[in-house]
Coordinates of C-alpha atoms in Angstrom, one line a residue:
Chain A
X1 CA 17.0 -3.9 30.6
X2 CA 16.0 -0.6 29.1
X3 CA 17.6 2.5 30.3
X4 CA 15.3 3.6 33.2
X5 CA 15.0 7.0 34.8
X6 CA 13.1 6.9 38.1
X7 CA 11.9 10.3 39.5
X8 CA 12.8 10.2 43.2
X9 CA 10.1 12.7 44.3
X10 CA 7.8 15.1 42.4
X11 CA 9.5 18.5 41.8
X12 CA 8.1 21.5 43.7
X13 CA 8.0 23.5 40.5
X14 CA 8.0 22.2 36.9
X15 CA 11.0 20.4 35.7
X16 CA 11.9 20.8 32.0
X17 CA 13.6 17.8 30.5
X18 CA 14.2 18.6 26.8
X19 CA 16.6 16.1 25.4
X20 CA 15.4 13.2 27.6
X21 CA 14.6 10.9 24.6
X22 CA 15.8 7.5 23.5
X23 CA 17.9 8.8 20.7
X24 CA 19.3 11.6 22.8
X25 CA 20.5 9.1 25.5
X26 CA 21.3 6.1 23.5
X27 CA 25.1 6.6 23.2
X28 CA 25.6 8.0 26.7
X29 CA 27.0 6.3 29.8
X30 CA 25.1 6.4 33.0
X31 CA 27.3 9.1 34.3
X32 CA 26.8 11.2 31.2
X33 CA 23.0 10.8 31.5
X34 CA 23.1 11.9 35.2
X35 CA 25.1 15.0 34.2
X36 CA 22.7 16.2 31.6
X37 CA 21.1 19.6 32.2
X38 CA 17.5 20.0 33.2
X39 CA 15.7 23.2 34.3
X40 CA 14.0 23.2 37.7
X41 CA 11.9 26.3 37.5
X42 CA 14.4 28.9 36.5
X43 CA 17.3 27.1 37.9
X44 CA 19.8 24.8 36.1
X45 CA 20.1 21.3 37.6
X46 CA 21.2 17.9 36.5
X47 CA 19.3 14.7 35.7
X48 CA 21.0 12.9 38.5
X49 CA 19.6 15.5 41.0
X50 CA 16.1 14.2 40.3
X51 CA 16.3 10.8 38.7
X52 CA 17.8 7.5 39.7
X53 CA 19.4 6.1 36.5
X54 CA 19.5 2.4 35.9
X55 CA 19.7 -0.1 33.0
X56 CA 21.6 0.2 29.7
X57 CA 21.5 2.6 26.9
X58 CA 19.7 1.3 23.8
X59 CA 16.8 2.3 21.7
X60 CA 14.3 2.1 24.5
X61 CA 14.0 4.5 27.4
X62 CA 11.7 4.2 30.4
X63 CA 10.8 7.0 32.7
X64 CA 9.0 6.3 36.0
X65 CA 7.5 8.2 38.9
X66 CA 5.0 11.0 39.4
X67 CA 5.9 13.0 36.3
X68 CA 2.9 15.3 36.2
X69 CA 5.2 18.3 36.7
X70 CA 7.9 17.0 34.3
X71 CA 7.7 18.9 31.0
X72 CA 9.0 18.1 27.5
X73 CA 9.5 14.4 28.0
X74 CA 10.5 13.0 24.7
X75 CA 10.5 16.4 23.1
X76 CA 12.3 16.4 19.8
X77 CA 12.8 12.6 19.8
X78 CA 13.5 11.2 16.3
X79 CA 13.9 7.5 16.9
X80 CA 13.6 4.7 19.4
X81 CA 10.9 4.0 22.0
X82 CA 10.1 6.0 25.1
X83 CA 7.7 4.7 27.7
X84 CA 6.4 6.9 30.4
X85 CA 5.1 4.7 33.2
X86 CA 2.4 6.9 34.5
X87 CA 1.2 10.5 33.9
X88 CA 3.4 13.0 32.0
X89 CA 3.4 16.8 32.1
X90 CA 3.0 19.5 29.5
X91 CA 4.7 19.5 26.1
X92 CA 5.4 15.8 26.2
X93 CA 6.5 14.7 22.7
X94 CA 6.6 18.3 21.5
X95 CA 8.3 18.6 18.1
X96 CA 9.0 14.9 17.9
X97 CA 9.9 13.6 14.4
X98 CA 10.2 9.9 14.8
X99 CA 10.1 6.9 17.1
X100 CA 7.3 5.9 19.5
X101 CA 6.3 7.6 22.7
X102 CA 4.0 5.7 25.0
X103 CA 2.4 7.4 28.0
X104 CA 0.8 4.8 30.2
X105 CA -1.2 7.4 32.1
X106 CA -2.5 10.9 31.2
X107 CA -0.6 13.6 29.4
X108 CA -0.7 17.4 30.1
X109 CA -1.5 20.3 27.7
X110 CA 0.4 21.0 24.5
X111 CA 1.5 17.4 24.0
X112 CA 3.0 16.7 20.6
X113 CA 2.7 20.3 19.5
X114 CA 4.7 20.8 16.3
X115 CA 5.0 17.0 15.9
X116 CA 6.5 16.0 12.5
X117 CA 6.7 12.2 12.6
X118 CA 6.6 9.1 14.8
X119 CA 3.8 8.1 17.0
X120 CA 2.5 9.2 20.4
X121 CA 0.3 6.8 22.2
X122 CA -1.6 8.0 25.3
X123 CA -3.2 5.2 27.3
X124 CA -5.0 7.7 29.5
X125 CA -6.3 11.1 28.6
X126 CA -4.7 14.2 27.0
X127 CA -5.0 17.9 27.9
X128 CA -5.7 20.8 25.7
X129 CA -3.9 21.7 22.4
X130 CA -2.9 18.1 21.7
X131 CA -1.0 18.1 18.4
X132 CA -1.5 21.8 18.1
X133 CA 0.9 24.6 17.3
X134 CA 3.9 25.5 19.4
X135 CA 3.3 28.7 21.2
X136 CA 3.9 31.6 18.8
X137 CA 3.6 29.4 15.7
X138 CA 0.7 29.2 13.2
X139 CA 1.0 25.6 11.9
X140 CA 0.4 22.7 14.2
X141 CA 1.4 19.1 13.8
X142 CA 3.0 18.4 10.4
X143 CA 3.1 14.6 10.4
X144 CA 3.0 11.4 12.5
X145 CA 0.2 9.8 14.5
X146 CA -1.3 10.5 17.9
X147 CA -3.6 7.8 19.5
X148 CA -5.4 8.6 22.7
X149 CA -7.3 5.8 24.5
X150 CA -9.0 8.2 26.9
X151 CA -10.3 11.7 26.4
X152 CA -8.7 14.9 24.9
X153 CA -9.2 18.5 25.7
X154 CA -10.0 21.6 23.7
X155 CA -8.5 22.8 20.4
X156 CA -7.1 19.3 19.6
X157 CA -5.1 19.5 16.4
X158 CA -5.2 23.2 16.1
X159 CA -3.4 24.3 13.0
X160 CA -3.0 20.6 11.9
X161 CA -1.1 20.5 8.7
X162 CA -0.6 16.7 8.2
X163 CA -0.9 13.6 10.2
X164 CA -3.5 11.6 12.1
X165 CA -5.0 12.2 15.6
X166 CA -7.4 9.7 17.0
X167 CA -9.2 9.8 20.3
X168 CA -11.2 6.9 21.7
X169 CA -13.1 9.0 24.3
X170 CA -14.5 12.6 24.4
X171 CA -12.9 15.5 22.6
X172 CA -13.3 19.1 23.7
X173 CA -14.3 22.2 21.8
X174 CA -13.0 23.4 18.5
X175 CA -11.1 20.3 17.4
X176 CA -9.2 21.0 14.2
X177 CA -9.3 24.8 14.8
X178 CA -7.7 26.5 11.7
X179 CA -6.5 23.1 10.4
X180 CA -4.8 23.1 7.0
X181 CA -5.0 19.4 6.3
X182 CA -4.6 16.1 8.1
X183 CA -7.1 13.8 9.8
X184 CA -8.8 13.8 13.2
X185 CA -10.9 10.9 14.3
X186 CA -13.1 11.1 17.4
X187 CA -14.8 7.9 18.6
X188 CA -16.5 9.4 21.6
X189 CA -18.5 12.6 21.9
X190 CA -17.0 15.5 19.9
X191 CA -17.3 19.0 21.4
X192 CA -18.9 21.8 19.6
X193 CA -17.6 23.7 16.6
X194 CA -15.1 21.3 15.2
X195 CA -13.1 22.5 12.2
X196 CA -13.7 26.2 12.9
X197 CA -11.7 28.1 10.2
X198 CA -10.4 24.9 8.7
X199 CA -9.2 25.1 5.1
X200 CA -8.7 21.5 4.2
X201 CA -8.5 18.1 6.1
X202 CA -10.9 15.7 7.6
X203 CA -12.6 15.5 11.0
X204 CA -14.5 12.2 11.7
X205 CA -17.2 12.0 14.3
X206 CA -19.0 8.9 15.5
X207 CA -21.8 10.8 17.2
X208 CA -23.9 13.9 16.6
X209 CA -21.9 17.2 16.5
X210 CA -22.8 20.9 16.8
X211 CA -21.4 22.4 13.7
X212 CA -20.8 26.0 12.8
X213 CA -23.4 27.4 10.4
X214 CA -20.5 27.9 7.9
X215 CA -20.6 24.1 7.2
X216 CA -22.9 22.7 4.5
X217 CA -24.3 19.2 4.1
X218 CA -23.1 17.5 0.9
X219 CA -24.2 13.9 0.9
X220 CA -24.2 10.6 2.8
X221 CA -21.7 8.1 1.5
X222 CA -19.0 5.5 2.4
X223 CA -15.7 7.3 2.1
X224 CA -13.2 4.8 0.6
X225 CA -10.2 6.3 2.3
X226 CA -11.8 6.1 5.7
X227 CA -11.8 2.3 5.7
X228 CA -8.0 2.4 5.5
X229 CA -7.7 4.8 8.4
X230 CA -10.2 3.1 10.6
X231 CA -8.7 -0.4 10.0
X232 CA -5.3 1.1 10.7
X233 CA -6.5 2.6 14.0
X234 CA -8.2 -0.7 15.0
X235 CA -4.8 -2.4 14.4
X236 CA -3.3 0.1 16.8
X237 CA -5.8 -1.0 19.5
X238 CA -8.7 1.5 19.2
X239 CA -12.1 -0.1 19.6
X240 CA -13.5 0.3 16.1
X241 CA -16.4 -1.8 15.0
X242 CA -17.1 -3.2 11.6
X243 CA -20.2 -1.0 11.4
X244 CA -18.0 2.1 11.9
X245 CA -15.4 1.0 9.3
X246 CA -18.0 0.1 6.6
X247 CA -20.5 2.7 7.7
X248 CA -22.2 5.6 5.9
X249 CA -21.1 9.1 6.8
X250 CA -22.7 12.4 6.3
X251 CA -20.3 14.8 4.6
X252 CA -20.3 18.4 5.7
X253 CA -18.1 20.8 3.8
X254 CA -16.5 23.9 5.4
X255 CA -15.4 26.2 6.7
X256 CA -17.1 28.5 4.2
X257 CA -15.3 31.4 5.8
X258 CA -12.1 29.8 4.5
X259 CA -11.7 27.6 1.4
X260 CA -14.7 25.3 2.1
X261 CA -12.4 22.4 1.2
X262 CA -12.4 20.8 4.6
X263 CA -14.9 18.1 5.7
X264 CA -16.6 16.8 8.8
X265 CA -17.7 13.2 8.4
X266 CA -20.4 12.1 10.8
X267 CA -21.4 8.5 11.2
X268 CA -25.0 7.9 10.4
X269 CA -26.8 5.8 13.0
Chain B
X1 CA 13.0 -37.1 -22.9
X2 CA 9.7 -38.5 -21.6
X3 CA 7.2 -37.6 -18.9
X4 CA 4.5 -40.2 -18.6
X5 CA 3.5 -40.8 -22.2
X6 CA 4.5 -37.3 -23.4
X7 CA 7.7 -36.7 -25.3
X8 CA 9.5 -33.7 -24.0
X9 CA 11.9 -32.0 -26.3
X10 CA 15.3 -31.3 -24.8
X11 CA 15.2 -27.5 -25.3
X12 CA 14.7 -24.3 -23.4
X13 CA 12.4 -21.3 -23.2
X14 CA 14.1 -18.0 -23.8
X15 CA 12.9 -15.3 -21.5
X16 CA 13.9 -11.7 -21.2
X17 CA 13.6 -8.9 -18.7
X18 CA 10.5 -6.7 -18.6
X19 CA 9.3 -4.3 -15.9
X20 CA 6.4 -5.4 -13.9
X21 CA 3.9 -3.9 -11.4
X22 CA 1.2 -5.4 -9.2
X23 CA -2.2 -3.7 -9.1
X24 CA -4.7 -4.4 -6.4
X25 CA -8.2 -3.5 -7.2
X26 CA -10.9 -3.6 -4.6
X27 CA -14.7 -3.1 -4.9
X28 CA -17.9 -3.5 -2.9
X29 CA -18.3 -7.0 -4.3
X30 CA -16.0 -9.7 -5.8
X31 CA -17.9 -9.3 -9.1
X32 CA -17.1 -5.6 -9.5
X33 CA -13.5 -6.2 -8.5
X34 CA -13.4 -8.8 -11.2
X35 CA -15.0 -6.6 -13.8
X36 CA -12.5 -3.8 -13.1
X37 CA -9.5 -6.2 -13.2
X38 CA -10.7 -7.8 -16.4
X39 CA -11.0 -4.5 -18.1
X40 CA -7.6 -3.4 -16.6
X41 CA -5.9 -6.5 -18.1
X42 CA -7.8 -6.6 -21.3
X43 CA -6.1 -6.2 -24.7
X44 CA -2.7 -6.9 -23.1
X45 CA -1.6 -10.2 -24.6
X46 CA 1.7 -9.1 -26.1
X47 CA 4.0 -6.1 -26.1
X48 CA 4.1 -6.6 -29.9
X49 CA 0.7 -5.1 -30.4
X50 CA -0.6 -4.0 -27.0
X51 CA 2.4 -2.1 -25.6
X52 CA 2.2 -4.2 -22.5
X53 CA 1.3 -7.7 -21.1
X54 CA -1.1 -8.1 -18.3
X55 CA -3.2 -10.6 -16.5
X56 CA -5.1 -11.4 -13.3
X57 CA -2.9 -13.1 -10.8
X58 CA -5.5 -14.2 -8.2
X59 CA -8.5 -13.2 -6.2
X60 CA -7.7 -11.7 -2.8
X61 CA -9.3 -12.5 0.5
X62 CA -10.8 -9.6 2.5
X63 CA -7.9 -9.8 4.9
X64 CA -5.4 -9.3 2.1
X65 CA -6.6 -6.0 0.8
X66 CA -5.8 -2.5 2.2
X67 CA -9.4 -1.6 2.7
X68 CA -10.8 -5.0 3.7
X69 CA -13.0 -5.3 0.7
X70 CA -13.0 -8.0 -2.0
X71 CA -10.1 -7.6 -4.3
X72 CA -8.2 -8.9 -7.3
X73 CA -4.5 -8.8 -7.9
X74 CA -3.2 -8.2 -11.4
X75 CA 0.3 -8.0 -12.9
X76 CA 1.2 -5.7 -15.7
X77 CA 4.5 -5.8 -17.7
X78 CA 6.1 -3.4 -20.2
X79 CA 9.4 -3.1 -21.9
X80 CA 10.8 -0.3 -19.7
X81 CA 10.0 1.6 -16.6
X82 CA 8.7 4.7 -18.4
X83 CA 6.4 2.6 -20.6
X84 CA 5.1 0.7 -17.6
X85 CA 4.3 4.0 -15.8
X86 CA 2.3 5.2 -18.9
X87 CA 0.4 2.0 -19.2
X88 CA -0.5 2.0 -15.5
X89 CA -1.9 5.5 -15.7
X90 CA -3.8 4.8 -18.9
X91 CA -5.3 1.5 -17.8
X92 CA -6.1 2.4 -14.2
X93 CA -7.5 5.7 -15.5
X94 CA -9.7 4.1 -18.1
X95 CA -10.6 0.8 -16.5
X96 CA -10.6 1.2 -12.7
X97 CA -11.3 4.9 -12.1
X98 CA -14.4 4.4 -14.3
X99 CA -15.6 1.2 -12.7
X100 CA -18.3 1.6 -9.9
X101 CA -17.2 1.2 -6.3
X102 CA -13.5 0.4 -7.0
X103 CA -10.3 1.6 -5.3
X104 CA -6.8 0.9 -6.6
X105 CA -3.6 0.2 -4.7
X106 CA 0.0 -0.7 -5.3
X107 CA 0.5 -4.4 -4.4
X108 CA 4.3 -4.7 -4.9
X109 CA 7.0 -4.1 -2.4
X110 CA 10.0 -2.8 -4.3
X111 CA 12.4 0.2 -4.0
X112 CA 11.6 1.8 -7.3
X113 CA 8.2 3.5 -7.8
X114 CA 6.3 5.4 -10.5
X115 CA 3.7 8.1 -10.2
X116 CA 0.2 6.8 -11.0
X117 CA -2.3 8.3 -8.6
X118 CA -0.4 11.6 -8.8
X119 CA -1.3 11.7 -12.5
X120 CA -4.9 10.4 -12.2
X121 CA -5.7 13.0 -9.5
X122 CA -6.0 15.7 -12.2
X123 CA -9.3 14.1 -13.3
X124 CA -10.6 15.7 -10.1
X125 CA -10.1 19.1 -11.7
X126 CA -8.9 20.8 -8.6
X127 CA -11.5 19.1 -6.3
X128 CA -9.2 16.1 -5.6
X129 CA -7.7 15.7 -2.1
X130 CA -4.8 13.6 -0.8
X131 CA -4.3 11.6 2.4
X132 CA -1.1 10.2 3.8
X133 CA -1.3 7.1 6.0
X134 CA 1.7 5.1 7.1
X135 CA 4.0 6.8 4.7
X136 CA 1.8 6.2 1.7
X137 CA -0.1 8.9 -0.2
X138 CA -3.5 8.3 -1.6
X139 CA -5.6 10.5 -3.8
X140 CA -9.3 10.9 -3.4
X141 CA -10.8 11.8 -6.8
X142 CA -14.4 12.9 -6.7
X143 CA -16.6 11.1 -9.3
X144 CA -20.3 11.1 -9.9
X145 CA -20.8 7.8 -8.1
X146 CA -18.9 9.0 -5.0
X147 CA -15.1 8.9 -4.7
X148 CA -12.3 7.0 -6.4
X149 CA -9.3 6.2 -4.1
X150 CA -6.0 5.5 -5.8
X151 CA -2.5 5.2 -4.3
X152 CA -0.1 7.8 -5.6
X153 CA 3.0 5.6 -6.3
X154 CA 3.2 2.1 -7.6
X155 CA 6.3 0.0 -7.1
X156 CA 7.9 -1.4 -10.3
X157 CA 10.5 -4.1 -10.5
X158 CA 12.4 -5.9 -13.3
X159 CA 10.6 -9.2 -13.9
X160 CA 10.9 -11.9 -16.5
X161 CA 8.7 -12.2 -19.6
X162 CA 8.5 -14.8 -22.3
X163 CA 8.6 -17.9 -20.3
X164 CA 6.7 -20.5 -22.2
X165 CA 5.8 -24.1 -22.9
X166 CA 4.4 -25.4 -26.2
X167 CA 1.9 -28.2 -26.1
X168 CA 1.4 -30.5 -29.0
X169 CA -1.7 -32.8 -29.5
X170 CA -3.1 -35.2 -32.0
X171 CA -5.9 -32.8 -32.7
X172 CA -7.3 -29.4 -31.5
X173 CA -9.4 -31.0 -28.8
X174 CA -6.4 -33.0 -27.4
X175 CA -4.0 -30.1 -27.5
X176 CA -6.6 -27.8 -25.9
X177 CA -7.4 -30.3 -23.1
X178 CA -3.7 -30.5 -22.2
X179 CA -3.2 -26.8 -22.5
X180 CA -6.2 -26.0 -20.3
X181 CA -4.9 -28.4 -17.7
X182 CA -1.5 -26.8 -17.8
X183 CA -2.9 -23.2 -17.6
X184 CA -5.0 -24.2 -14.6
X185 CA -2.0 -25.6 -12.8
X186 CA 0.1 -22.6 -13.6
X187 CA -2.5 -20.2 -12.2
X188 CA -1.8 -21.6 -8.7
X189 CA 1.7 -20.1 -8.8
X190 CA 2.1 -16.7 -7.3
X191 CA 3.9 -13.8 -9.0
X192 CA 3.0 -15.0 -12.5
X193 CA 0.4 -14.3 -15.1
X194 CA -0.6 -15.9 -18.4
X195 CA -1.4 -12.9 -20.6
X196 CA -3.2 -14.7 -23.5
X197 CA -6.9 -15.4 -23.6
X198 CA -7.6 -18.2 -21.1
X199 CA -3.8 -18.3 -20.7
X200 CA -3.4 -20.0 -24.1
X201 CA -2.1 -18.7 -27.4
X202 CA -2.7 -20.6 -30.7
X203 CA -0.5 -18.2 -32.7
X204 CA 3.0 -18.5 -31.5
X205 CA 5.2 -16.2 -33.6
X206 CA 8.7 -15.9 -34.9
X207 CA 10.6 -12.7 -35.1
X208 CA 10.2 -10.8 -38.4
X209 CA 8.4 -11.5 -41.6
X210 CA 8.8 -11.5 -45.3
X211 CA 6.7 -8.3 -45.3
X212 CA 8.7 -5.2 -44.4
X213 CA 7.5 -3.4 -41.2
X214 CA 6.0 -6.5 -39.6
X215 CA 8.0 -7.4 -36.6
X216 CA 6.4 -10.8 -35.9
X217 CA 4.7 -13.4 -38.0
X218 CA 3.4 -16.9 -37.8
X219 CA 5.8 -19.6 -36.6
X220 CA 5.5 -21.8 -39.7
X221 CA 7.7 -24.5 -38.3
X222 CA 5.1 -25.3 -35.7
X223 CA 2.0 -24.9 -38.0
X224 CA 0.6 -28.4 -38.7
X225 CA -1.0 -27.3 -41.9
X226 CA 2.3 -26.3 -43.3
X227 CA 4.1 -29.4 -42.3
X228 CA 4.5 -30.6 -45.9
X229 CA 5.1 -27.2 -47.3
X230 CA 7.9 -25.6 -45.4
X231 CA 11.6 -26.3 -45.6
X232 CA 11.8 -27.2 -41.9
X233 CA 9.1 -28.4 -39.6
X234 CA 9.0 -29.2 -35.9
X235 CA 5.6 -30.8 -36.1
X236 CA 5.8 -34.6 -35.7
X237 CA 3.7 -36.8 -38.0
X238 CA 1.0 -37.6 -35.5
X239 CA 0.4 -34.1 -34.4
X240 CA -2.5 -32.0 -35.6
X241 CA -2.5 -29.0 -33.3
X242 CA 0.0 -26.9 -31.3
X243 CA -0.7 -24.4 -28.5
X244 CA 1.6 -22.2 -26.5
X245 CA 1.3 -20.9 -22.9
X246 CA 3.3 -17.7 -22.3
X247 CA 4.3 -16.8 -18.7
X248 CA 5.3 -13.4 -17.4
X249 CA 6.5 -13.3 -13.8
X250 CA 8.0 -11.0 -11.2
X251 CA 10.9 -13.5 -10.7
X252 CA 12.7 -16.1 -12.7
X253 CA 12.0 -18.6 -10.0
X254 CA 8.2 -18.1 -10.3
X255 CA 8.3 -18.4 -14.1
X256 CA 10.3 -21.6 -13.8
X257 CA 7.9 -23.0 -11.2
X258 CA 4.9 -22.2 -13.4
X259 CA 6.6 -23.9 -16.4
X260 CA 7.2 -27.0 -14.3
X261 CA 3.6 -27.2 -13.1
X262 CA 2.4 -26.7 -16.6
X263 CA 4.6 -29.3 -18.0
X264 CA 3.4 -31.9 -15.5
X265 CA -0.2 -31.0 -16.0
X266 CA 0.1 -31.1 -19.8
X267 CA 1.7 -34.5 -19.7
X268 CA -1.0 -35.7 -17.3
X269 CA -3.7 -34.5 -19.6
X270 CA -2.5 -36.3 -22.7
X271 CA -0.2 -34.0 -24.6
X272 CA 1.7 -35.9 -27.2
X273 CA 4.7 -33.6 -27.0
X274 CA 5.9 -30.6 -25.0
X275 CA 8.5 -28.2 -26.2
X276 CA 9.5 -24.6 -25.6
X277 CA 10.1 -21.5 -27.7
X278 CA 13.4 -19.8 -28.1
X279 CA 15.4 -17.7 -30.5
X280 CA 18.5 -19.7 -30.5
X281 CA 19.6 -18.1 -27.3
X282 CA 20.3 -14.8 -29.0
X283 CA 17.4 -12.7 -27.7
X284 CA 16.9 -13.2 -24.0
X285 CA 19.4 -13.7 -21.1
X286 CA 17.2 -16.2 -19.3
X287 CA 17.3 -19.8 -20.7
X288 CA 14.9 -22.1 -18.8
X289 CA 15.8 -25.6 -19.8
X290 CA 12.9 -28.1 -19.8
X291 CA 15.4 -30.7 -18.7
X292 CA 15.5 -30.6 -14.9
X293 CA 12.2 -28.8 -14.5
X294 CA 10.4 -31.9 -13.3
X295 CA 12.0 -34.7 -11.3
X296 CA 10.1 -37.5 -13.1
X297 CA 11.4 -36.4 -16.5
X298 CA 13.5 -39.3 -17.9
X299 CA 15.6 -39.8 -21.0
X300 CA 14.3 -42.1 -23.7

């Protein structure tokens, strides 16, 4: 049985749980896990004050309960598998560099900011700034994959430097804001002004998009690399059709206020 | 030794190490994937004159290619790792990059890799872009037709070159019929290629020549026309034509398997004799004995 942390009751103020990751707990006894420090508001507390700990240490960790006010779940994880059975709070998976983090419900704002590797899977929806920059930093996600089966908020992938973010549902405003490279794929409606101030990188939209006037139409074609990406995402469970994988895409280059080396690819109906 | 009505000489093929790579070429149609692969593997019969040996391994199903398009798998071998890297860049650059609708991927899983797409990207003259997916980097090179996609690094591994069988017949038609049957049977084996035209060479060579500077020359002991002229001949009295099939493979086991299938097929198609080429055991570390290749082989 995987090591399981069950939240007894929702905290009254946010609970910060940096270090609660499969690789962080793998070699620890149950007592050691219970004694780990968490921050309840501005007060120091222990894991055992909030969570019932069961199961064995291993490379899989399961966290259960109403976790909407629990922040930094899986932050900094580098290996193993973390399953959040329900919703997760802000900063989930922040700065993760490896392993797989699966959130079976929704995830709060700033999830996977500063991500460098591994994979975050959100079965529900994600908040704002998904895969963006850590507060105070310029560059966002630097590697890894984020797959969202629901919707995502504004400024998804802000400052994205490398990696893949894919969203099955709607995406908010200014996806890929200031992005430096990397790939964003939106299967649902994509909010206005994607790629604002982008330098390089790719934003893929499957529906019409309101672009900034600093993007210019190049041509309609079948991007060879996109087949690899979309087939990869279909293998990860996103509902991609053969028509999308083999489809023709309008290529818009921008942002002309920057290098004009980024692209927004829009599926032609 | 005999296999059906064919006399099999109790000898061995002498093979030696070469570095190999697998190139997967995809395109919008099987025909264009074939055109690219044929060009990629053209003029690559022997390292003696072509700097490398290459051939088409097999057609790939849509489910077997990275981009889900029709594809062809080819193998390319060269004497060393550095030479192989150069040949990959040259050939993919001239034959695949130039071919409409193609993309090119590494098809080998091995720890050592060489830079290919990372060199070809410069054709993009600064407009190229890269993508990293699942730990692999790909280069997107803009071309007039659209975009050429090539994987940055190709795996290379030490393989085995120079596996061979030599097929003897009463005349050209008989020898060719047996050799064609053998080549067809060998092509079903994975991890090998037959680098000569149609898989068959009519000009097996010996090392060296009476002319200085020529590193290989005709193998007079297996030339039927010289049977009465040379001090030693390996051509039996009733033989009028001799053909050779050379096999390069990623593993010794694959080369041995191809030789076994070729031997069986050649015997079934009426070869009078089958033998193998070697250099007395002094050149290559791999000695593939014909004895034991096929269970039905029996002593006279």
